[in-house]
Amino acid sequence: MALSVVGKASRASRHLARRFGRDAHRALASWDSCLPTGAVFSVLRHETDGRGGGSLLFEVQDPERRPGKSMRAETVVIARHTRPWEQRQQHERLEDENDPASIPEKGAAACVSSQAGCALDCSFCDSGKVKPASNLPAWAIVAQVRAAQELLNPAVCRVVFMGMGEPLLNYSEVSRAITDLRKDSLFERPWAITVSTVGVEPRITSLAQDHPEVALALSLHAPNQALRSQLVPAGSRRWPLDGLMRAVRAHEELVGRVPMFAYTLLPGINDSEAMAHELSELLSDGRAPGSPRPFVNLVPYNPTAAGEEHGYQMPTNKQLRDFRTMLRARGLRATVRWSTAEGRPLTAACGQLRAAELQERPPLEQKPAVPDMAEQVADGKVSPQLLTRRLFQATSEQLLGLVEEHWADLNSIHVSAALVTLARSSSTQGLRSDRRFRALLRRTQELMRELQPQACANVLWSLGRLGYHPGNRFLSELFEVAEGLLGEFWPRNLANSMWACAKLRCRPEADAFLSLLAEQLAARAAELTPVELSNSLWGMGKLQMEPGESVLHALVETSRQQLPRWKAQDLASCLWALAALQYQPDSAFMDALASASHANLHRFKGDELVVSLRVFSQLKLSHAEPSGAGASFLSAAAARLAAEAQQLDPHRLDELINSFAELSFSPGEAELEQLWGAWASEPASLEPRALLTRLEAFVRLGGAVPGAPEACEAWAEAARLQLPKLDDAEQARGLQALEQLGLAADAHRSE
């Protein structure tokens, strides 16, 4: 029912005044002064978390603006009870005075809505599902704070405009609400109020001019225009990232405070090291030395109906910490909004409560179910959203139990989530023979035609990660569905699909799909990260595809621009793929590859480095210029591998020496001595062709057999015994090598 209004300061207001030492007469305005004549603010349902936080769903009737109509939206309160140093211990959170979203030690924050619905349709947010997006009047915004204090927590002393709607698209009412709230001493201090925006560029400057004491939070979510246009499509189209960042910098100059950049972390979408690098460059661009560092607040994605349609997954704590570490390593201040996790039981992600209410619409007198695990069940069925969360959070054994228990209720999102969880699990022993796993695959096949793009890509990636071939019929159906969805795949989905097909060795049954996939990868090459480019090329090489000159040219040219940011493993995979695809890049690209490999030399594993050198020899890396990239890399690689020669497998040693020989590159005397010490011993144990290979390598890399005269005699004796086992052409090569090494006479004497 509607909240009653009172003519005097409420008990909650008096409690606040006593607790915070405020003047009770200056406490929050009473309800009757907040609401205009005839207006109604009704709380339809509210829930608390037992810790001072909670959520409420409300309805507004505004006879002046919308006679006969009502608007519904939601408010959330997040409270903190731990000390700052305890927060750091428990959550590893960096407390920072420039964090507008941090909660004071004694208080709580009310997250208020500015619109009933939202026109911007962010891909992970449920607010966009509520249409139309109606502007809430200023009094309804203020009333949310009053209701939060009365029903959820009297210690609310901060307001954040991070609920439903885009505040700056309802600027006049939001501005009036800010003015009304700041009449109270609880909210008059600087930064007690924060406005969060997707980025309404012209209004950001207005906010700085009209309310310089209000903190700004920009919902960024992506470090580049391409990805942001997918995550925040409507906002990105209207206000491109370049112009938006200029407006944000102007706001900072006007108010003298660094804004907060909110970044919802979506695993597999915007959490790569390349994304961290781009984000750092975006936020640091144009900043004067010594100026305050940009501040990023990482927001863990809370599962929503909108996000499930795209297959988004909750990040793990490790993924959040890892990305935070990447940002800090690049000079940014970064925290994780751990309080988001506390909102999950309350369906507190933006728009969740209202979107769920639209589907359920229980009678107003009916007490809503508390979203506990046991109570989110109707007629023995767990709600779809809860089941998705349980599948993502389960161990392998727990997940298979859920599959068995809820098999008939599994939808296309569930089967995708289940396969992803299994693929990421560290324990998959016995999985292939488990009847519950086979049941999951049967259910996946039944739902194949219902798969959305992200779910479809997840299924394929999971099978590749598990190394499980489900049969040609299953894959044929999956490829047919994927063909129709390729245009909606994320760039990472495209790369992961190529990688998975290679892992599953899907040719020739996947040829049609692979051809289309290669074309999509070429068309969207500019959106691929280094690891995605590397995986795409590796997959094509592993599958022995012939993607065409235009496809390879697009991928190689994009790679050229990103090479300085590539990791050692990506470089090694790319090199191997180029050789497997018989693609010869130009000399400039080869030099860039050599330079990037040199910079990552300490990160290469020994085997990776040997394989890379072999490929460089196949691709004819130039090292004619002593100070050039090729010569510098080869010298550094020779020094490192010579020091590790004793640990290398004999086969890898052969590859290494032959690569140097093919390149006509002779390491220094010290390196050669170390290599020969590991490589030139015990010739009698070598197979005939291995012996021939080494004799020819001796010719190319010094013209003599290393070691004492006794070593020469041993090689001559081995040649006498082994060379006759080769064909005539190989015997001729062997005799020529013996002559060049001065061993021909010794070999004849041995006879």
Short mmCIF file of C-alpha atoms in Angstrom, two decimals, residues 439-607:
data_model
loop_
_atom_site.label_atom_id
_atom_site.label_comp_id
_atom_site.label_asym_id
_atom_site.label_seq_id
_atom_site.Cartn_x
_atom_site.Cartn_y
_atom_site.Cartn_z
CA ALA A 439 22.41 -36.60 -21.14
CA LEU A 440 23.59 -32.98 -21.17
CA LEU A 441 24.80 -33.40 -24.75
CA ARG A 442 21.46 -34.93 -25.77
CA ARG A 443 19.63 -31.99 -24.21
CA THR A 444 21.99 -29.59 -25.99
CA GLN A 445 21.21 -31.25 -29.30
CA GLU A 446 17.48 -31.01 -28.62
CA LEU A 447 17.82 -27.27 -27.96
CA MET A 448 20.29 -26.60 -30.76
CA ARG A 449 17.89 -24.46 -32.82
CA GLU A 450 17.21 -22.22 -29.81
CA LEU A 451 20.85 -21.29 -29.21
CA GLN A 452 21.62 -17.58 -29.27
CA PRO A 453 24.98 -16.41 -30.72
CA GLN A 454 26.93 -16.34 -27.45
CA ALA A 455 25.51 -19.65 -26.27
CA CYS A 456 26.24 -21.26 -29.64
CA ALA A 457 29.85 -20.09 -29.54
CA ASN A 458 30.16 -21.23 -25.92
CA VAL A 459 29.02 -24.75 -26.79
CA LEU A 460 31.61 -25.04 -29.57
CA TRP A 461 34.39 -23.57 -27.42
CA SER A 462 33.55 -25.89 -24.52
CA LEU A 463 33.76 -28.99 -26.70
CA GLY A 464 37.11 -27.82 -28.01
CA ARG A 465 38.40 -27.10 -24.51
CA LEU A 466 37.24 -30.54 -23.35
CA GLY A 467 38.71 -32.15 -26.47
CA TYR A 468 35.47 -34.07 -26.89
CA HIS A 469 34.10 -34.89 -30.34
CA PRO A 470 30.35 -35.44 -29.88
CA GLY A 471 29.85 -37.06 -33.27
CA ASN A 472 29.42 -35.80 -36.81
CA ARG A 473 25.65 -35.42 -36.56
CA PHE A 474 25.89 -33.22 -33.47
CA LEU A 475 28.59 -31.05 -35.00
CA SER A 476 26.84 -30.78 -38.36
CA GLU A 477 23.74 -29.41 -36.63
CA LEU A 478 25.86 -27.08 -34.52
CA PHE A 479 27.71 -25.74 -37.57
CA GLU A 480 24.44 -25.22 -39.42
CA VAL A 481 23.05 -23.16 -36.54
CA ALA A 482 26.32 -21.27 -36.17
CA GLU A 483 26.39 -20.35 -39.87
CA GLY A 484 23.13 -18.47 -39.45
CA LEU A 485 24.42 -16.64 -36.37
CA LEU A 486 27.96 -15.76 -37.46
CA GLY A 487 27.02 -12.18 -38.24
CA GLU A 488 26.03 -11.71 -34.57
CA PHE A 489 29.10 -13.39 -33.05
CA TRP A 490 31.43 -11.29 -30.92
CA PRO A 491 34.98 -11.09 -32.31
CA ARG A 492 36.19 -13.39 -29.54
CA ASN A 493 33.44 -15.88 -30.42
CA LEU A 494 34.77 -16.01 -33.98
CA ALA A 495 38.34 -16.63 -32.87
CA ASN A 496 37.32 -19.18 -30.24
CA SER A 497 35.23 -21.04 -32.81
CA MET A 498 38.19 -21.36 -35.18
CA TRP A 499 40.37 -22.53 -32.30
CA ALA A 500 37.75 -25.08 -31.19
CA CYS A 501 37.29 -26.47 -34.70
CA ALA A 502 41.05 -27.01 -34.88
CA LYS A 503 41.04 -28.76 -31.51
CA LEU A 504 38.21 -31.02 -32.69
CA ARG A 505 39.80 -31.56 -36.15
CA CYS A 506 36.52 -30.71 -37.79
CA ARG A 507 37.50 -30.94 -41.44
CA PRO A 508 36.03 -31.82 -43.90
CA GLU A 509 32.56 -31.80 -42.30
CA ALA A 510 32.98 -28.16 -41.27
CA ASP A 511 34.44 -26.80 -44.52
CA ALA A 512 31.44 -24.62 -45.40
CA PHE A 513 31.25 -23.19 -41.89
CA LEU A 514 35.02 -22.65 -41.72
CA SER A 515 35.04 -20.75 -44.99
CA LEU A 516 32.37 -18.35 -43.72
CA LEU A 517 34.13 -18.12 -40.36
CA ALA A 518 37.41 -17.13 -42.03
CA GLU A 519 35.64 -14.41 -44.00
CA GLN A 520 34.06 -13.03 -40.81
CA LEU A 521 37.42 -13.04 -39.06
CA ALA A 522 38.94 -11.07 -41.92
CA ALA A 523 36.06 -8.59 -41.96
CA ARG A 524 36.36 -7.97 -38.20
CA ALA A 525 40.13 -8.32 -37.90
CA ALA A 526 40.49 -4.80 -36.50
CA GLU A 527 38.35 -5.80 -33.49
CA LEU A 528 40.44 -8.86 -32.58
CA THR A 529 42.88 -8.87 -29.67
CA PRO A 530 46.40 -10.33 -30.03
CA VAL A 531 45.45 -13.69 -28.57
CA GLU A 532 42.37 -13.82 -30.81
CA LEU A 533 44.43 -13.07 -33.91
CA SER A 534 46.98 -15.68 -32.90
CA ASN A 535 44.31 -18.31 -32.17
CA SER A 536 42.59 -17.60 -35.48
CA LEU A 537 45.79 -18.07 -37.48
CA TRP A 538 46.78 -21.11 -35.42
CA GLY A 539 43.39 -22.72 -36.02
CA MET A 540 43.59 -22.18 -39.77
CA GLY A 541 47.09 -23.63 -39.84
CA LYS A 542 46.14 -26.63 -37.72
CA LEU A 543 43.18 -27.34 -40.00
CA GLN A 544 45.40 -26.95 -43.08
CA MET A 545 42.92 -24.50 -44.54
CA GLU A 546 43.38 -22.45 -47.66
CA PRO A 547 41.57 -19.31 -46.53
CA GLY A 548 42.78 -17.18 -49.41
CA GLU A 549 45.21 -14.31 -49.77
CA SER A 550 42.70 -11.63 -48.77
CA VAL A 551 41.81 -13.32 -45.47
CA LEU A 552 45.43 -13.85 -44.46
CA HIS A 553 46.40 -10.36 -45.57
CA ALA A 554 43.68 -8.82 -43.36
CA LEU A 555 44.76 -10.83 -40.30
CA VAL A 556 48.48 -10.22 -40.85
CA GLU A 557 48.05 -6.48 -41.40
CA THR A 558 46.02 -6.16 -38.21
CA SER A 559 48.63 -8.23 -36.37
CA ARG A 560 51.37 -5.89 -37.61
CA GLN A 561 49.78 -2.97 -35.73
CA GLN A 562 49.48 -4.95 -32.48
CA LEU A 563 52.77 -6.88 -32.41
CA PRO A 564 54.37 -4.78 -29.63
CA ARG A 565 51.58 -6.01 -27.30
CA TRP A 566 51.79 -9.70 -28.20
CA LYS A 567 52.84 -12.34 -25.69
CA ALA A 568 55.49 -14.96 -26.37
CA GLN A 569 52.97 -17.78 -26.79
CA ASP A 570 50.92 -15.73 -29.26
CA LEU A 571 54.04 -14.91 -31.27
CA ALA A 572 55.09 -18.57 -31.37
CA SER A 573 51.60 -19.67 -32.48
CA CYS A 574 51.44 -16.97 -35.15
CA LEU A 575 54.85 -17.92 -36.55
CA TRP A 576 53.95 -21.59 -36.66
CA ALA A 577 50.65 -20.80 -38.38
CA LEU A 578 52.26 -18.64 -41.07
CA ALA A 579 54.61 -21.49 -41.96
CA ALA A 580 51.80 -24.06 -41.90
CA LEU A 581 49.69 -21.85 -44.17
CA GLN A 582 52.70 -21.26 -46.45
CA TYR A 583 52.19 -17.53 -46.21
CA GLN A 584 55.26 -15.38 -46.72
CA PRO A 585 54.93 -11.95 -45.06
CA ASP A 586 56.98 -9.03 -46.30
CA SER A 587 60.36 -8.21 -44.79
CA ALA A 588 58.95 -5.34 -42.71
CA PHE A 589 56.51 -7.70 -40.99
CA MET A 590 59.28 -10.25 -40.42
CA ASP A 591 61.44 -7.57 -38.79
CA ALA A 592 58.50 -6.54 -36.60
CA LEU A 593 58.00 -10.18 -35.58
CA ALA A 594 61.69 -10.49 -34.75
CA SER A 595 61.61 -7.28 -32.71
CA ALA A 596 58.52 -8.40 -30.75
CA SER A 597 60.07 -11.84 -30.17
CA HIS A 598 63.27 -10.22 -28.90
CA ALA A 599 61.27 -8.10 -26.44
CA ASN A 600 59.51 -11.25 -25.16
CA LEU A 601 62.59 -13.49 -25.20
CA HIS A 602 62.55 -14.06 -21.44
CA ARG A 603 58.92 -15.21 -21.63
CA PHE A 604 59.44 -17.89 -24.29
CA LYS A 605 59.67 -21.48 -23.17
CA GLY A 606 62.70 -23.24 -24.60
CA ASP A 607 60.65 -25.40 -26.97
#
